[in-house]
PDB file of C-alpha atoms in Angstrom:
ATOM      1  CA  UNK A   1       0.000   0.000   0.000  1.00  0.00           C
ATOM      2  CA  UNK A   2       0.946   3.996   0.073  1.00  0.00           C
ATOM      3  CA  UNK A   3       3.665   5.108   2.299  1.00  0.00           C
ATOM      4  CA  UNK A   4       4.104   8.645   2.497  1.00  0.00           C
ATOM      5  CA  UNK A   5       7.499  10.020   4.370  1.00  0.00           C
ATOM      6  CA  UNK A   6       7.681  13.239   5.522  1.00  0.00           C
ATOM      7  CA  UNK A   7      10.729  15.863   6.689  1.00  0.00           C
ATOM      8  CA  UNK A   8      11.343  18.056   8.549  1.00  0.00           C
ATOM      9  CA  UNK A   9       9.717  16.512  11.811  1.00  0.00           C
ATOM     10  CA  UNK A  10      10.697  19.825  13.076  1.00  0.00           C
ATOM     11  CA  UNK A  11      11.182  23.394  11.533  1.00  0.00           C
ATOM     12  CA  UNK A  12      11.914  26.495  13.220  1.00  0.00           C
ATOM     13  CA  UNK A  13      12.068  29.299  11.122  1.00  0.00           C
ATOM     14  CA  UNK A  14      12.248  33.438  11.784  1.00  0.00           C
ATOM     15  CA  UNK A  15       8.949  35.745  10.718  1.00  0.00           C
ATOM     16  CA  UNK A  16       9.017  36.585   6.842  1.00  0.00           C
ATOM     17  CA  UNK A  17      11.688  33.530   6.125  1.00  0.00           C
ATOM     18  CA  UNK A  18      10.175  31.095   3.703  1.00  0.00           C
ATOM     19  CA  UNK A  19       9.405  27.530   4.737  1.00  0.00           C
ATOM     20  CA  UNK A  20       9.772  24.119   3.136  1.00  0.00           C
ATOM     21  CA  UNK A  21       8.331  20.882   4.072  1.00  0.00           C
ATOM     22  CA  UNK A  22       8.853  17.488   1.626  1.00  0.00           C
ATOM     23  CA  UNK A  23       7.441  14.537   1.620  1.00  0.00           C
ATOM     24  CA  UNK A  24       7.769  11.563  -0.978  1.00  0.00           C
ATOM     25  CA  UNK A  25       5.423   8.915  -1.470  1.00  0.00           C
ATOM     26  CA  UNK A  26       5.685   5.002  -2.741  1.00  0.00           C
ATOM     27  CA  UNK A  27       2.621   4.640  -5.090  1.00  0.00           C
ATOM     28  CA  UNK A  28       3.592   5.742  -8.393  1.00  0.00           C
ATOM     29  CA  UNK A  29      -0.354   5.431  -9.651  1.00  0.00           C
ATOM     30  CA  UNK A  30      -1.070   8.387  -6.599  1.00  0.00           C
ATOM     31  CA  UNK A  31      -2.508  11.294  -8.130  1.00  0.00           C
ATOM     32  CA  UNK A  32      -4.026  13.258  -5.357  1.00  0.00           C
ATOM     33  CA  UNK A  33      -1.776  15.098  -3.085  1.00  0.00           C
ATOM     34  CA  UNK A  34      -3.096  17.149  -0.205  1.00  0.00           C
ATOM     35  CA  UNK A  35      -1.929  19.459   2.493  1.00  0.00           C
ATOM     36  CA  UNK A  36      -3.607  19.851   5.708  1.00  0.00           C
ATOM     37  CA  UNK A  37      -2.519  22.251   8.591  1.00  0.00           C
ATOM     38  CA  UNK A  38      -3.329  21.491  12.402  1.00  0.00           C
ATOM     39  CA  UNK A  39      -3.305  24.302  14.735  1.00  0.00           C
ATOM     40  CA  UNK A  40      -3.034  23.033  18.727  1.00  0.00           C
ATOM     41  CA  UNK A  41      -6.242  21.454  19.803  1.00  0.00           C
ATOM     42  CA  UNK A  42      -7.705  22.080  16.496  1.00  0.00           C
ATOM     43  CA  UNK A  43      -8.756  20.057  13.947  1.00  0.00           C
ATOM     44  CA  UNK A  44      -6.310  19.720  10.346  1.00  0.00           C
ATOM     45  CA  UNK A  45      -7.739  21.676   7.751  1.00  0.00           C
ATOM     46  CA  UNK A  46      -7.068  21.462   3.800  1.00  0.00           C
ATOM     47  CA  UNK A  47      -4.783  24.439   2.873  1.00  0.00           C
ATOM     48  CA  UNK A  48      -4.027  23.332  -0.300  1.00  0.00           C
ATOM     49  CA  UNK A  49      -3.566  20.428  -2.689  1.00  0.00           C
ATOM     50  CA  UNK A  50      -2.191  19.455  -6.202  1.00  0.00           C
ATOM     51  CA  UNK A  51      -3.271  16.691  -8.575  1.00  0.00           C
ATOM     52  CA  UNK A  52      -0.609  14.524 -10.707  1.00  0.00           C
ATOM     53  CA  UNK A  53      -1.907  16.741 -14.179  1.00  0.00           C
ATOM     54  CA  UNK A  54       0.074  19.959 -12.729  1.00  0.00           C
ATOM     55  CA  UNK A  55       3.620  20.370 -11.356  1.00  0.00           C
ATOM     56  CA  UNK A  56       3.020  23.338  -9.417  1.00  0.00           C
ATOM     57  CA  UNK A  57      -0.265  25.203  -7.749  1.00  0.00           C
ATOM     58  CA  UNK A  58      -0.114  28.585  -5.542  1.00  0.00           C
ATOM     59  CA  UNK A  59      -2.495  29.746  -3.184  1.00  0.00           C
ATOM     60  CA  UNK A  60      -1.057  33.570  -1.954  1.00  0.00           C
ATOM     61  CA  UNK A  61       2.037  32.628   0.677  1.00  0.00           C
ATOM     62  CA  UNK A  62       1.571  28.842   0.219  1.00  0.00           C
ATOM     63  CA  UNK A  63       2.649  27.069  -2.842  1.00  0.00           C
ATOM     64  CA  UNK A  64       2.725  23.256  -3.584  1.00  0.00           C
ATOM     65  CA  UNK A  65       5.134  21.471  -6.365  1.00  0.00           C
ATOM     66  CA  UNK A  66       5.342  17.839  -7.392  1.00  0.00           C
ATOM     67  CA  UNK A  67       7.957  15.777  -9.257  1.00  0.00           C
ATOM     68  CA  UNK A  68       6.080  12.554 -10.432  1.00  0.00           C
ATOM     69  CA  UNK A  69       9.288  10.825 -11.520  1.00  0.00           C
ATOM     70  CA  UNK A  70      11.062  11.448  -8.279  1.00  0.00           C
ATOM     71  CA  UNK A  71       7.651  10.527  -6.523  1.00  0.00           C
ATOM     72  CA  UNK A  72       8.019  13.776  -3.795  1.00  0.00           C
ATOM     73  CA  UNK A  73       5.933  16.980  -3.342  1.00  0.00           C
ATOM     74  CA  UNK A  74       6.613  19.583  -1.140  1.00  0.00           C
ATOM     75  CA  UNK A  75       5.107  22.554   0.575  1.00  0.00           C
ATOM     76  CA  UNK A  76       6.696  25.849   0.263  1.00  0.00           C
ATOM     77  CA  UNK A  77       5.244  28.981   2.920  1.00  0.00           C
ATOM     78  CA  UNK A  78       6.872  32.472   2.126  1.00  0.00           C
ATOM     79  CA  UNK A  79       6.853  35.554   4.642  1.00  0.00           C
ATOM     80  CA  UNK A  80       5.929  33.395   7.181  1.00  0.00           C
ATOM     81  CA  UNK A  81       3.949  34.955   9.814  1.00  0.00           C
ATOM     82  CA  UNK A  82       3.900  33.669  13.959  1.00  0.00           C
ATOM     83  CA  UNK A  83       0.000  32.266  12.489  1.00  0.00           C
ATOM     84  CA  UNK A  84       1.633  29.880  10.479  1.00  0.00           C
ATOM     85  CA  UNK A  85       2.512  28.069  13.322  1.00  0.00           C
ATOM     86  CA  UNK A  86       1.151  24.798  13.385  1.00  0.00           C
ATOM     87  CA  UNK A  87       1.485  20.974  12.656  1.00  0.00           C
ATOM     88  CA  UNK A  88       1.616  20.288   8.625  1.00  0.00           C
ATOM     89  CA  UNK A  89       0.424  17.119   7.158  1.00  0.00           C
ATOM     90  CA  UNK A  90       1.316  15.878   3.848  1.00  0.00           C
ATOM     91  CA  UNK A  91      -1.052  12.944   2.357  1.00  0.00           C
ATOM     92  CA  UNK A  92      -1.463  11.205  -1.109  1.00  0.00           C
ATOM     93  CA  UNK A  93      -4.218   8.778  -1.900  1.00  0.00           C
ATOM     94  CA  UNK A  94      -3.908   6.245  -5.203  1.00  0.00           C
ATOM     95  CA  UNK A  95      -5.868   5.858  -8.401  1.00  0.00           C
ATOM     96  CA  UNK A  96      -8.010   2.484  -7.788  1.00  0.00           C
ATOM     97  CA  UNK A  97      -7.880   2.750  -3.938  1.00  0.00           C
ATOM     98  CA  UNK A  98     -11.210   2.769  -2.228  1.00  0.00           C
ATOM     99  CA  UNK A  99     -10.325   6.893  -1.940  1.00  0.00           C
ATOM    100  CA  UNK A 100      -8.667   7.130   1.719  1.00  0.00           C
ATOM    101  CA  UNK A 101      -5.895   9.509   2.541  1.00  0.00           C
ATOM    102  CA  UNK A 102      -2.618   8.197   4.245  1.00  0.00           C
ATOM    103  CA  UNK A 103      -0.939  11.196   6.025  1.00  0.00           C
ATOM    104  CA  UNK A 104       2.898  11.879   6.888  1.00  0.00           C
ATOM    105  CA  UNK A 105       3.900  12.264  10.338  1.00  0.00           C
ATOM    106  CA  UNK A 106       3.455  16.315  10.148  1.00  0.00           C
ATOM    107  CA  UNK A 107       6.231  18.691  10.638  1.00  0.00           C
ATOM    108  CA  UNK A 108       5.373  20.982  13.464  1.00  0.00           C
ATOM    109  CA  UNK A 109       6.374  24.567  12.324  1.00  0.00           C
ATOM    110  CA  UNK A 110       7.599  27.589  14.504  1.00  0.00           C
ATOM    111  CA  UNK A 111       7.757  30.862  13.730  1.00  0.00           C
ATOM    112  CA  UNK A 112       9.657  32.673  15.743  1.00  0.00           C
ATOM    113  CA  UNK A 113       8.876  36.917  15.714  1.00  0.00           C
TER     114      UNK A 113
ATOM    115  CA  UNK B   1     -16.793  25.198  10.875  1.00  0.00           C
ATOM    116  CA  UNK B   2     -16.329  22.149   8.728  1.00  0.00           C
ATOM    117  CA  UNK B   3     -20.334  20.885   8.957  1.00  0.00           C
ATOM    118  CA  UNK B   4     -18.602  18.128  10.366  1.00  0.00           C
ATOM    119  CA  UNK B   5     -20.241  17.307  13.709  1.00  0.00           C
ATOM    120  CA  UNK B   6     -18.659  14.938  16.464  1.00  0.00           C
ATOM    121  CA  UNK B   7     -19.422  14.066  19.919  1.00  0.00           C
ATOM    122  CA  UNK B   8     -18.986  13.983  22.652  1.00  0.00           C
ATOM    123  CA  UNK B   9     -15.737  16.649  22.933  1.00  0.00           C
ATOM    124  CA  UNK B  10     -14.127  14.836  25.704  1.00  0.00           C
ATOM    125  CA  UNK B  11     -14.797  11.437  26.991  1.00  0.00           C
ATOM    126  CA  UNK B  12     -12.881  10.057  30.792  1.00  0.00           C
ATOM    127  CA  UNK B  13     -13.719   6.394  31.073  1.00  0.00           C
ATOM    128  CA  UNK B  14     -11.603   3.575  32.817  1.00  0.00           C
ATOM    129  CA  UNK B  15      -9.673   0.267  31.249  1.00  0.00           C
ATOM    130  CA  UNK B  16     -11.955  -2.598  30.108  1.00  0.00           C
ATOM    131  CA  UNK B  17     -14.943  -0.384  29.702  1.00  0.00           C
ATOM    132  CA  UNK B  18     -16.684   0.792  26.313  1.00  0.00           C
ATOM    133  CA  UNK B  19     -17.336   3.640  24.568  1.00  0.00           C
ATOM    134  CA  UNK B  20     -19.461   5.090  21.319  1.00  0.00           C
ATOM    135  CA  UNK B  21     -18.017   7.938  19.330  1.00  0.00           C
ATOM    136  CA  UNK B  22     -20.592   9.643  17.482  1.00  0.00           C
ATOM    137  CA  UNK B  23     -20.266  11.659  13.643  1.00  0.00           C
ATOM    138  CA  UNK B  24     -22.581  13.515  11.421  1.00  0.00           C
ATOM    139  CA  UNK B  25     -21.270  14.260   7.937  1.00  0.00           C
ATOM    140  CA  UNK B  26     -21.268  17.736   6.095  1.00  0.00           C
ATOM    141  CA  UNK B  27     -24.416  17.850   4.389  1.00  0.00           C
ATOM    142  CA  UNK B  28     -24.383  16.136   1.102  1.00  0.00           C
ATOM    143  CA  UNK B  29     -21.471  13.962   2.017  1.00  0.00           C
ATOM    144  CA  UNK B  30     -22.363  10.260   1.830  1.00  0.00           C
ATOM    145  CA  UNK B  31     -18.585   9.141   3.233  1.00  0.00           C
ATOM    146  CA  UNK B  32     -17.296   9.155   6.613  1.00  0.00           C
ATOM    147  CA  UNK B  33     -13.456   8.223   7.712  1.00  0.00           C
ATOM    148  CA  UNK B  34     -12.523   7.563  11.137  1.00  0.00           C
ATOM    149  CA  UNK B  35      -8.952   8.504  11.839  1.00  0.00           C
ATOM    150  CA  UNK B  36      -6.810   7.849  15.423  1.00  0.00           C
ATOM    151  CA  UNK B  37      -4.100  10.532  16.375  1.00  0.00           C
ATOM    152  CA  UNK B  38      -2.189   9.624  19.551  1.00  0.00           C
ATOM    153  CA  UNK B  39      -0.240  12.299  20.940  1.00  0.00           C
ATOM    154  CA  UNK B  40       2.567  13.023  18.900  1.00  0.00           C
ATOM    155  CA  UNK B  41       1.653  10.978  16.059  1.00  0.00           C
ATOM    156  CA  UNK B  42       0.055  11.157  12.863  1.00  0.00           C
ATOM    157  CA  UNK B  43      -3.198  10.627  11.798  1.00  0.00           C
ATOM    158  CA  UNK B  44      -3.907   6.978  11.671  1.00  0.00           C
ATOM    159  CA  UNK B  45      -6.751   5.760   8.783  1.00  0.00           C
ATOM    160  CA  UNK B  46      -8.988   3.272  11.013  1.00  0.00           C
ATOM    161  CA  UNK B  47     -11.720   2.612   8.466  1.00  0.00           C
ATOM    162  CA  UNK B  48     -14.351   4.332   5.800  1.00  0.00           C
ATOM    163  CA  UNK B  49     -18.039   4.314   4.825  1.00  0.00           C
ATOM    164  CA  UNK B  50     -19.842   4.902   2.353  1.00  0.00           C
ATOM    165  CA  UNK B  51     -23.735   5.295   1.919  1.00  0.00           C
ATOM    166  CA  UNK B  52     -23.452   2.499   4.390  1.00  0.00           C
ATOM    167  CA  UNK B  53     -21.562   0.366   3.597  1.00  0.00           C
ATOM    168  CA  UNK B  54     -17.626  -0.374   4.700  1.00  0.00           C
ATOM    169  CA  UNK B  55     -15.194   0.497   2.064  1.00  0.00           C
ATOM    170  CA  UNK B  56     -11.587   0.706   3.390  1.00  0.00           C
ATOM    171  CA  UNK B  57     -10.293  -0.589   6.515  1.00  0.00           C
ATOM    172  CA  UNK B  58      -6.918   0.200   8.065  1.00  0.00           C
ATOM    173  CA  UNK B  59      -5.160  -0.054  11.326  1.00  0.00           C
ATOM    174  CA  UNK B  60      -8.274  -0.337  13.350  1.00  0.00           C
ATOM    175  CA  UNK B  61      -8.254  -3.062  16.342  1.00  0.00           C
ATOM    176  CA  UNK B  62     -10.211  -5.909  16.490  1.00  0.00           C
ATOM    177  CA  UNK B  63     -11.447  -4.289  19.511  1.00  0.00           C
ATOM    178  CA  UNK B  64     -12.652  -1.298  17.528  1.00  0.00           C
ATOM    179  CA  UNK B  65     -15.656  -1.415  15.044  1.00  0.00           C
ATOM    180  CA  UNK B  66     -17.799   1.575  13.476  1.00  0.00           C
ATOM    181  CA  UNK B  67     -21.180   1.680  11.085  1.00  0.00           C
ATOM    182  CA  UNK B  68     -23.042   3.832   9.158  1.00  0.00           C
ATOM    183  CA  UNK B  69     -26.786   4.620   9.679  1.00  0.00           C
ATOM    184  CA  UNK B  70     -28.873   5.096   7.387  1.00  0.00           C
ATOM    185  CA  UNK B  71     -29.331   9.015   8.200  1.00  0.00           C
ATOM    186  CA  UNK B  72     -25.722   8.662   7.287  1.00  0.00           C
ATOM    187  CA  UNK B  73     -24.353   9.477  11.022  1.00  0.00           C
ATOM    188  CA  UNK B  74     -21.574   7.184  11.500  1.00  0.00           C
ATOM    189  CA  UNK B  75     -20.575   5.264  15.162  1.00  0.00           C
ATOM    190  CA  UNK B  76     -17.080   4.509  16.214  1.00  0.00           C
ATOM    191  CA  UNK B  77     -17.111   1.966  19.197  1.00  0.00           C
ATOM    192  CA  UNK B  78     -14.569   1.036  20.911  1.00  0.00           C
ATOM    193  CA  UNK B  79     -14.404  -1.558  23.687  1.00  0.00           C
ATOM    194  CA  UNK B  80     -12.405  -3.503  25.996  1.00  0.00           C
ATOM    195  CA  UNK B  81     -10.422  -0.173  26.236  1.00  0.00           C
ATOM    196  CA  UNK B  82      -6.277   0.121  27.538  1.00  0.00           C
ATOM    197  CA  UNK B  83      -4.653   2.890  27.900  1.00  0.00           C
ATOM    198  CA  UNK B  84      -3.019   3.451  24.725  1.00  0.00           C
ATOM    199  CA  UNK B  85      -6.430   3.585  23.600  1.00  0.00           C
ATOM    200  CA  UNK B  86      -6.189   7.523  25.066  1.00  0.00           C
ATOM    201  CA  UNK B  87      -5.960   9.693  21.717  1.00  0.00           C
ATOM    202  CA  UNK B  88      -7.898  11.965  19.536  1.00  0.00           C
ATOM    203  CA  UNK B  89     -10.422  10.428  17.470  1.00  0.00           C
ATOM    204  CA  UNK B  90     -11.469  12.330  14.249  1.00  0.00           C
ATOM    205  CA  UNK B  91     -14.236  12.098  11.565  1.00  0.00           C
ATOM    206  CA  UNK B  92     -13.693  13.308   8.372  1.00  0.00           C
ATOM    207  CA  UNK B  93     -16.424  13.227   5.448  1.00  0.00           C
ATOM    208  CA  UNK B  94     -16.392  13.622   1.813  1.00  0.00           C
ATOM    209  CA  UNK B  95     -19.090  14.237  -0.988  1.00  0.00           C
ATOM    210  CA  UNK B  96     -18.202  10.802  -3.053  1.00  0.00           C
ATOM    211  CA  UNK B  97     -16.551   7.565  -2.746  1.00  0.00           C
ATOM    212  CA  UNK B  98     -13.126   8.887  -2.239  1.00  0.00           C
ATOM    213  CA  UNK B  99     -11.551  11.931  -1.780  1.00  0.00           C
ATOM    214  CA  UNK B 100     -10.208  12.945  -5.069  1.00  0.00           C
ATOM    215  CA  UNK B 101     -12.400  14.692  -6.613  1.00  0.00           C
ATOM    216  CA  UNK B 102     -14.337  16.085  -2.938  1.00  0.00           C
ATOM    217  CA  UNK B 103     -11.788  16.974  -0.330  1.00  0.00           C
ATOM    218  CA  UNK B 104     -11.599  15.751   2.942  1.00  0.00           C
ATOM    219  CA  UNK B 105     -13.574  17.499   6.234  1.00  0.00           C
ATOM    220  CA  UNK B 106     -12.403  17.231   9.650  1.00  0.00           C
ATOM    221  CA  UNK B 107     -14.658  17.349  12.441  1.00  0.00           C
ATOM    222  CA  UNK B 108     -13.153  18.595  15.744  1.00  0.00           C
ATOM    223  CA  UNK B 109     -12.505  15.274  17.302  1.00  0.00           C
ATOM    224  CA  UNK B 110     -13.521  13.580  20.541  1.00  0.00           C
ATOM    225  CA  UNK B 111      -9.984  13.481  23.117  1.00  0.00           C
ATOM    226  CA  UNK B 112     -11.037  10.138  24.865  1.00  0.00           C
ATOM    227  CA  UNK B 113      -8.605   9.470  28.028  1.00  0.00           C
ATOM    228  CA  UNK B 114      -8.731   6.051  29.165  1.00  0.00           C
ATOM    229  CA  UNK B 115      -7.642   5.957  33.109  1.00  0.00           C
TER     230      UNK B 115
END
């Protein structure tokens, strides 16, 4: 089945640096590849996502690209801001599956002010 | 708000007892997905239905099981409960089968502490 890795576990970055969070997956038939953020004691909430027809999507600060052949995707965050602190979980679902998500292990993001 | 409704919020029982986790769906959304996060893990996939009927099943226990009413509500039970049972449980629904073409909606979760 899907196995999707994800890295940092960890990121602490300064306000208005850009952040950067990969994650590959094992499916090569995956085509859907969503990003969900998790505030503390929240529930995770889809900030973006990217389908396997497009290698790159933006949504204002937050950006998503994704190399098929190398079989990663990563989220980029620029002029981070201390709100985009949270818990950010990668997770790819594959063409014929009976639709669920598998999820990275998040990377929980600081930003410092 | 997602329009994904759980209860209850929080849930104290004791080891060996059982308990009923409870999930209505967004409006319109005819799949619900159960999903375990312990604390400091990911989101674990337990199991999915659809219209009713079981779909996908992951990492859920033999201890565990879950339906789907007809009104579409969904149940999560969960018996015979340890402690490492202790974790947030979350509902998630989506308009079809799957979730590529209708994204996935959390609920807020139930925290169930096992003592």
């Amino acid at each position: 089945g899907e196995n999707v890795e994800q890295h940092p576990s960890t990121l602490s970055v300064q306000e208005g640096d850009s952040a950067v969070i990969k994650c590959t997956y094992s499916d090569s038939a995956s085509n859907y590849f969503p990003w969900y953020k998790q505030e503390l004691g929240k529930r995770p909430q889809l900030i973006i996502d990217i389908r396997s027809n497009v290698g790159e999507k933006k949504d204002q600060r937050i950006a998503v690209t994704l190399n098929k052949t190398a079989k990663h995707f990563s989220l980029h965050i620029t002029e981070t801001q201390p709100e985009d602190s949270a818990v950010y979980f990668c997770a790819a679902i594959a063409e014929g599956s009976q639709g669920n998500l598998i999820f990275g292990k998040g990377t929980k993001l600081s930003v410092k002010p | 708000d997602s329009g994904v409704t759980q209860t209850p919020k929080h849930l104290i029982t004791a080891t060996g007892q059982r308990v009923t986790l409870r999930c209505s769906p967004r409006s319109g959304d005819l799949s619900v997905y159960w999903y375990q996060q312990s604390l400091d893990q990911g989101l674990q996939f337990l199991i999915q239905y659809y219209n009713g009927e079981e779909r996908a099943k992951g990492n859920i226990l033999e201890r565990f099981s879950a339906q789907q009413f007809p009104d579409l509500h969904s149940e999560l039970n969960l018996s015979s409960l340890e402690l490492g049972d202790s974790a947030l449980y979350f509902c998630a629904s989506s308009t079809g089968q799957g979730v590529r073409n209708s994204p996935l909606h959390f609920g807020n979760g139930t925290r169930l502490t096992v003592t």
